[in-house]
CSV table of C-alpha atoms in Angstrom, one decimal:
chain,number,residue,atom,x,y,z
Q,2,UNK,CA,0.0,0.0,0.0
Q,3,UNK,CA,1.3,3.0,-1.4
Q,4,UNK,CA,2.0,6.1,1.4
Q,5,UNK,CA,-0.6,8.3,-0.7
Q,6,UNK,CA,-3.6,5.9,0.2
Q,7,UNK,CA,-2.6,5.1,3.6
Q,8,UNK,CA,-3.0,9.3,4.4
Q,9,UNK,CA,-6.5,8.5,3.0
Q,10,UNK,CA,-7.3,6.4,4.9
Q,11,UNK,CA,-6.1,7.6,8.1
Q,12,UNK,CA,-6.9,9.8,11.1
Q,13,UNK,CA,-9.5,12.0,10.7
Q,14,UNK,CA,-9.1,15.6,9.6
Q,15,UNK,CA,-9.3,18.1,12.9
Q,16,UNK,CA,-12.4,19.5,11.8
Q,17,UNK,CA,-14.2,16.4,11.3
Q,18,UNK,CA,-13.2,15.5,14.8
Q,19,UNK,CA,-15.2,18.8,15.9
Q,20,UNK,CA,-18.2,17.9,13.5
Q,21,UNK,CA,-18.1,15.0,15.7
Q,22,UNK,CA,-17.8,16.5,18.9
Q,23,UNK,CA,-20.7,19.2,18.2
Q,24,UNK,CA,-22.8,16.4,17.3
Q,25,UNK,CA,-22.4,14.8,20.5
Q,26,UNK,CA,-22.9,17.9,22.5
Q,27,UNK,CA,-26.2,18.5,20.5
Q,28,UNK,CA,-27.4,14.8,21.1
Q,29,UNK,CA,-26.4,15.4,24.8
Q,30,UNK,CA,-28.2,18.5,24.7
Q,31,UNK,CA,-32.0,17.0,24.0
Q,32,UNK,CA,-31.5,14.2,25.7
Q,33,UNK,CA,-31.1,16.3,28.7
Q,34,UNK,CA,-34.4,18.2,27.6
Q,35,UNK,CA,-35.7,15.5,26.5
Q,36,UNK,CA,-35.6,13.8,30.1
Q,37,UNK,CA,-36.3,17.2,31.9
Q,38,UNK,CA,-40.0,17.3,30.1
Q,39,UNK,CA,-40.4,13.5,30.8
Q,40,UNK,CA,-40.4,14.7,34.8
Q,41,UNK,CA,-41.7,17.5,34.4
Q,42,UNK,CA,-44.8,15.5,32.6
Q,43,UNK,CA,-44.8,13.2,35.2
Q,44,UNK,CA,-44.7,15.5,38.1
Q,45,UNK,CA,-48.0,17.1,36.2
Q,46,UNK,CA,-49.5,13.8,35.8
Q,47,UNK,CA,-49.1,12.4,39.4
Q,48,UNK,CA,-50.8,15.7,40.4
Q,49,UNK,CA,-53.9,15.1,38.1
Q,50,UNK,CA,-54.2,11.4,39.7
Q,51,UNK,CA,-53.8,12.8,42.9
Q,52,UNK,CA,-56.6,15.4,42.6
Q,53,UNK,CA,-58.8,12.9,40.7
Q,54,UNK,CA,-58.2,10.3,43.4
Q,55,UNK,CA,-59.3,13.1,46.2
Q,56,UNK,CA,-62.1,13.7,43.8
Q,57,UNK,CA,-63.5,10.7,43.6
Q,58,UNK,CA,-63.1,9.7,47.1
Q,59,UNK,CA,-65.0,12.9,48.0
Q,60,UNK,CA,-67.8,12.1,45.6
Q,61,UNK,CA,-67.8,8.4,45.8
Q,62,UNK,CA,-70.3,8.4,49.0
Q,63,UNK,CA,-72.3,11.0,47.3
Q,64,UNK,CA,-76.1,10.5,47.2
Q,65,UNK,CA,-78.3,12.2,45.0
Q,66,UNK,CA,-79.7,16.0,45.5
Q,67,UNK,CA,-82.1,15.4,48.2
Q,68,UNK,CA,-81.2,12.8,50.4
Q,69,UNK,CA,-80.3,13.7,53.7
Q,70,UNK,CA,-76.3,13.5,54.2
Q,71,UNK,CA,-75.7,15.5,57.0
Q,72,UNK,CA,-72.5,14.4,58.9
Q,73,UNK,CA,-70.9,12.7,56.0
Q,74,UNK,CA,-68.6,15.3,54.9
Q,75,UNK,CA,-66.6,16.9,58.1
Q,76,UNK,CA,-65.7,20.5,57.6
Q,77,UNK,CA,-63.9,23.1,60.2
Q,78,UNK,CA,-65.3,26.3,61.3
Q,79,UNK,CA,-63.3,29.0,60.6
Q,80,UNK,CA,-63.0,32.6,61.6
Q,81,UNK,CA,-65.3,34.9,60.8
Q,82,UNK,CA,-67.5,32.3,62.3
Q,83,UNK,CA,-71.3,32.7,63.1
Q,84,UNK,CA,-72.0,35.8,64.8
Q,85,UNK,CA,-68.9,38.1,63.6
Q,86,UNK,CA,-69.2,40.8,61.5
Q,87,UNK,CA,-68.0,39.5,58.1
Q,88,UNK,CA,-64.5,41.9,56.4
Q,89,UNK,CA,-65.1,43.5,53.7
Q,90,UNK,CA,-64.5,42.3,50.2
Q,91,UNK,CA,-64.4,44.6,47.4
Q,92,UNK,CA,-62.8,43.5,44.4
Q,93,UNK,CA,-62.6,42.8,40.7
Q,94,UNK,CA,-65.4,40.7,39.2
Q,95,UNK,CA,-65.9,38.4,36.1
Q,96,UNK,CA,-69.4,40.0,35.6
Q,97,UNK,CA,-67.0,43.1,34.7
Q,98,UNK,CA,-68.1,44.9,37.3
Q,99,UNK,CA,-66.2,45.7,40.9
Q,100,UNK,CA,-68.1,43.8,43.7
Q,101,UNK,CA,-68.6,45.5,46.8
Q,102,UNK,CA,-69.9,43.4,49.8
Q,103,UNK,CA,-70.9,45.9,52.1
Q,104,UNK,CA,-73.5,47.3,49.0
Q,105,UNK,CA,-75.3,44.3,49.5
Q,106,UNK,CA,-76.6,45.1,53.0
Q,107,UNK,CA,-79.9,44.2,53.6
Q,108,UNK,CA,-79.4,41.0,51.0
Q,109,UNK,CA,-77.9,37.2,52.0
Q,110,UNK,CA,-74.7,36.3,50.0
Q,111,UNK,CA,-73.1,32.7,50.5
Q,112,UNK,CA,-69.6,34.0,49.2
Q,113,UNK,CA,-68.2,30.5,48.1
Q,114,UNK,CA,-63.8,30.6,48.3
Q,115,UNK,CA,-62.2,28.1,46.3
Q,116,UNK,CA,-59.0,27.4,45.1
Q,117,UNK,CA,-58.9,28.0,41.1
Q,118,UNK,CA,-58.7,27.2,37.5
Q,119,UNK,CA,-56.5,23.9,38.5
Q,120,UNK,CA,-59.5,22.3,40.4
Q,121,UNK,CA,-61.9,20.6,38.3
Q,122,UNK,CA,-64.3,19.9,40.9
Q,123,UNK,CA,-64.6,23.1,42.7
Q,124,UNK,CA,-65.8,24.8,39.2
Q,125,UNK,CA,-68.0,21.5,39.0
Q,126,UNK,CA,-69.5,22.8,42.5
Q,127,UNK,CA,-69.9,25.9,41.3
Q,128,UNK,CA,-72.1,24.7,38.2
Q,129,UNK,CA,-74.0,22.1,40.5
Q,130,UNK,CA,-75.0,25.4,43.1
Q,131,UNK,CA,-76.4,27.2,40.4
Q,132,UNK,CA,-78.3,24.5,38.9
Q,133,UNK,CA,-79.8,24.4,42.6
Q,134,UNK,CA,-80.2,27.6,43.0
Q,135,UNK,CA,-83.9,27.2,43.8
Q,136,UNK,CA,-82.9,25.2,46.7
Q,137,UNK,CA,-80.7,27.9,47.9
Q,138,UNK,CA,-83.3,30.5,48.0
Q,139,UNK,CA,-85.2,28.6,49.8
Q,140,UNK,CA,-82.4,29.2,52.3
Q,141,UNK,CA,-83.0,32.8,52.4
Q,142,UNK,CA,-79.8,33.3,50.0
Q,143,UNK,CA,-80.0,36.3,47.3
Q,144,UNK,CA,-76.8,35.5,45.6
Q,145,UNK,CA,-73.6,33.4,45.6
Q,146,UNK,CA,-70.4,34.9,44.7
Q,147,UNK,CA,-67.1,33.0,44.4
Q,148,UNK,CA,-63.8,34.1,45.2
Q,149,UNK,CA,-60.5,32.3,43.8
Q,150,UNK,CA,-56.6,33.8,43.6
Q,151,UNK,CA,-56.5,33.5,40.3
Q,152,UNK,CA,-55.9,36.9,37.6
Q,153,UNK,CA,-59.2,38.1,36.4
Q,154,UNK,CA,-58.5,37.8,32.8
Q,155,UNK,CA,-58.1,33.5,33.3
Q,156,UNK,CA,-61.1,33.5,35.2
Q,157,UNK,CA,-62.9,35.5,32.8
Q,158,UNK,CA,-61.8,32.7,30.3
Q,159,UNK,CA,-62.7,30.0,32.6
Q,160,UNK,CA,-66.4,31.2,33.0
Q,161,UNK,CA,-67.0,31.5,29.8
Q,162,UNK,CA,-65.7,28.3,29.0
Q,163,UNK,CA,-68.2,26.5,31.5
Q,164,UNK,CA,-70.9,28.6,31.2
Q,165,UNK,CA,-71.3,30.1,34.5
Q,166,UNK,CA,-72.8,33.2,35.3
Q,167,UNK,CA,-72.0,33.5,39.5
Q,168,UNK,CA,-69.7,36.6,39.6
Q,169,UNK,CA,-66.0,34.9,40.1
Q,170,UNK,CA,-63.8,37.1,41.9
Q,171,UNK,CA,-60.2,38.0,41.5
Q,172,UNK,CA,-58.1,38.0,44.5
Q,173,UNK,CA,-54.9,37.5,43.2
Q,174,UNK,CA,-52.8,38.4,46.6
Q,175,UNK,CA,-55.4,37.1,48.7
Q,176,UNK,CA,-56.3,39.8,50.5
Q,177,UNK,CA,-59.4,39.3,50.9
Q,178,UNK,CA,-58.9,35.4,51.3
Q,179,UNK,CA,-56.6,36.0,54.5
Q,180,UNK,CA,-58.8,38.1,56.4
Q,181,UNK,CA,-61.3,35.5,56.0
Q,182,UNK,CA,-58.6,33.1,56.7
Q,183,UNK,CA,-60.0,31.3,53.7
Q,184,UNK,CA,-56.4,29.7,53.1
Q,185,UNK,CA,-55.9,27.8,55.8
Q,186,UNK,CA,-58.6,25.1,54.7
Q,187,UNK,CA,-56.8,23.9,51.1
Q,188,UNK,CA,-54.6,21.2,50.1
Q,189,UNK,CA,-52.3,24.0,49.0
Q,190,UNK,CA,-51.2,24.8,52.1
Q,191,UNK,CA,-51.7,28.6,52.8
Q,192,UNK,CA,-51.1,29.9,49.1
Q,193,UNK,CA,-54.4,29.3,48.2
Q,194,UNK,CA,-57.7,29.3,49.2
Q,195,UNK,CA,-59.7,26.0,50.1
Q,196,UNK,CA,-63.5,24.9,49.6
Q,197,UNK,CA,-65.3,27.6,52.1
Q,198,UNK,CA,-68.2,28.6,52.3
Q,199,UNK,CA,-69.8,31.3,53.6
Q,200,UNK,CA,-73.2,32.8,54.7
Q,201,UNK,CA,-73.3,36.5,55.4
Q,202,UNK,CA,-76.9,37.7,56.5
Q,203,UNK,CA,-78.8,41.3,55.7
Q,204,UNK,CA,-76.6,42.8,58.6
Q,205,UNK,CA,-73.3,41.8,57.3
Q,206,UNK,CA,-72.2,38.8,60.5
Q,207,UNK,CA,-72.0,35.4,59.2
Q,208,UNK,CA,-74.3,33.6,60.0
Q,209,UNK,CA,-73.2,29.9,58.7
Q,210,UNK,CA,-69.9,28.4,57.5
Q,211,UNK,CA,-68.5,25.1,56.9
Q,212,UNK,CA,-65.0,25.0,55.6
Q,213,UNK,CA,-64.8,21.9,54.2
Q,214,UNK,CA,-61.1,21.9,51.9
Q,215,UNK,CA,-58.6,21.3,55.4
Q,216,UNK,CA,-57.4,17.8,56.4
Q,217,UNK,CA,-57.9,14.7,57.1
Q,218,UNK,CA,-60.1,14.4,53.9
Q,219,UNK,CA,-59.1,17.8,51.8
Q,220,UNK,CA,-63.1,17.8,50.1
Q,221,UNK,CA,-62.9,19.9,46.9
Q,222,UNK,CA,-66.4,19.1,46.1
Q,223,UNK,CA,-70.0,19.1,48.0
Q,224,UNK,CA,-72.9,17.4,47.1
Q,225,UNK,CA,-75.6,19.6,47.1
Q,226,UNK,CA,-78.3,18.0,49.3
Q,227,UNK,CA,-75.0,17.7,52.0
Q,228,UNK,CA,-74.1,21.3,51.4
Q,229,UNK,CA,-77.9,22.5,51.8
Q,230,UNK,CA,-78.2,20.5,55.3
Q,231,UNK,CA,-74.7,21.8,56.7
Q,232,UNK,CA,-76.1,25.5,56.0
Q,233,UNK,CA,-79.4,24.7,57.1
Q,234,UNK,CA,-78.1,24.1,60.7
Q,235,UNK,CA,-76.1,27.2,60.6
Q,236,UNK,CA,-79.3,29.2,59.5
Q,237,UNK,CA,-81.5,28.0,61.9
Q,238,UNK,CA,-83.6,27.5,58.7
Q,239,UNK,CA,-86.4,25.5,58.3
Q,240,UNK,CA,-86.8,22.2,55.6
């Protein structure tokens, strides 16, 4: 073998070795995306299950709208509780307006807190109250409003996708939420609100509320006929 093919046939030139070497930090390069979206995928999935599992566990002894299931679902009583003179809430609605409690004077307003756009069942419950609203008149209550810490413009979104027509409120900094100590009954810790609700009568004390989002069984959703009872004792209403 002549000297001229043997150079041919050699070593590699120095810049196909870098050809090479970029190559291998590019493949290197997505793999490590490429496994850093596989967790982060994951992580997102788990949560789902998790919250479906809650959901379902929460729903699963469920009867229908009607039945009598009081002492099924345990909830805390927070503070404001019965009696105290509910803080004021003014804040940015979905109904494009700004909500102002203390305007409602004279009117009952079950003011439902709950923790967002990432809980399925808690918009669910929101739907379900308003299909029952009958029921809840019945109760004495003029209006339900909801309050969440998510930005106005995603909640605006989020109503219109499910077709609701409560206000939704925007308390993005919780504000509001804290001085109701709404976030202390959520699976989210204290950075958002739980699954409270609320009854404030014609002279602005509250007169009813279950929180029912804290441990052991972090409830996201209410059947109605359970949710009806619980507030019925707190009314001192009538069936």
């Amino acid at each position: 073998m002549s000297t001229k093919q043997y150079k041919k046939k050699g070593t590699p030139k120095v810049t196909d070795q870098k050809k090479g070497a970029s190559h291998q930090r590019k493949y290197h390069g997505q793999s490590r995306r490429f496994r850093t979206g596989v967790k982060v995928a994951v992580f997102i999935g788990v949560a789902l299950i998790v919250l479906g599992i809650v959901y379902l566990f929460n729903t699963s002894s469920g009867s229908p709208a009607g039945s009598n299931q009081t002492g099924q679902y345990t909830f805390a009583v927070g503070s404001p509780g019965p009696g105290e003179l509910a803080p004021a809430v003014r804040l940015q609605s979905t109904a494009d307006s700004t909500f102002d409690l203390a305007a409602l004077r004279g009117k009952t307003v079950l003011l439902f807190f709950q923790e967002g756009i990432g809980c399925g069942p808690c918009w669910t419950q929101i739907k379900d109250i308003e299909s029952h609203m009958q029921q809840f008149r019945a109760l004495g209550i003029d209006s339900v409003v909801s309050i969440t810490s998510d930005p106005l413009d995603a909640l605006k979104q989020k109503v219109a996708d499910e077709g609701i027509s409560a206000p939704v409120l925007s308390d993005p900094g919780l504000a509001v939420s804290r001085t109701y100590n709404a976030n202390r009954y959520g699976m989210m810790g204290d950075s958002s609100d739980g699954h409270s609700f609320l009854v404030v009568g014609p002279d602005g004390r509250t007169k009813s509320r279950p929180d029912f989002g804290g441990p052991p069984n972090y409830t996201m959703y209410v059947p109605i006929a359970t949710l009806i009872a619980d507030m019925k004792e707190g009314l001192n209403a009538k069936a």
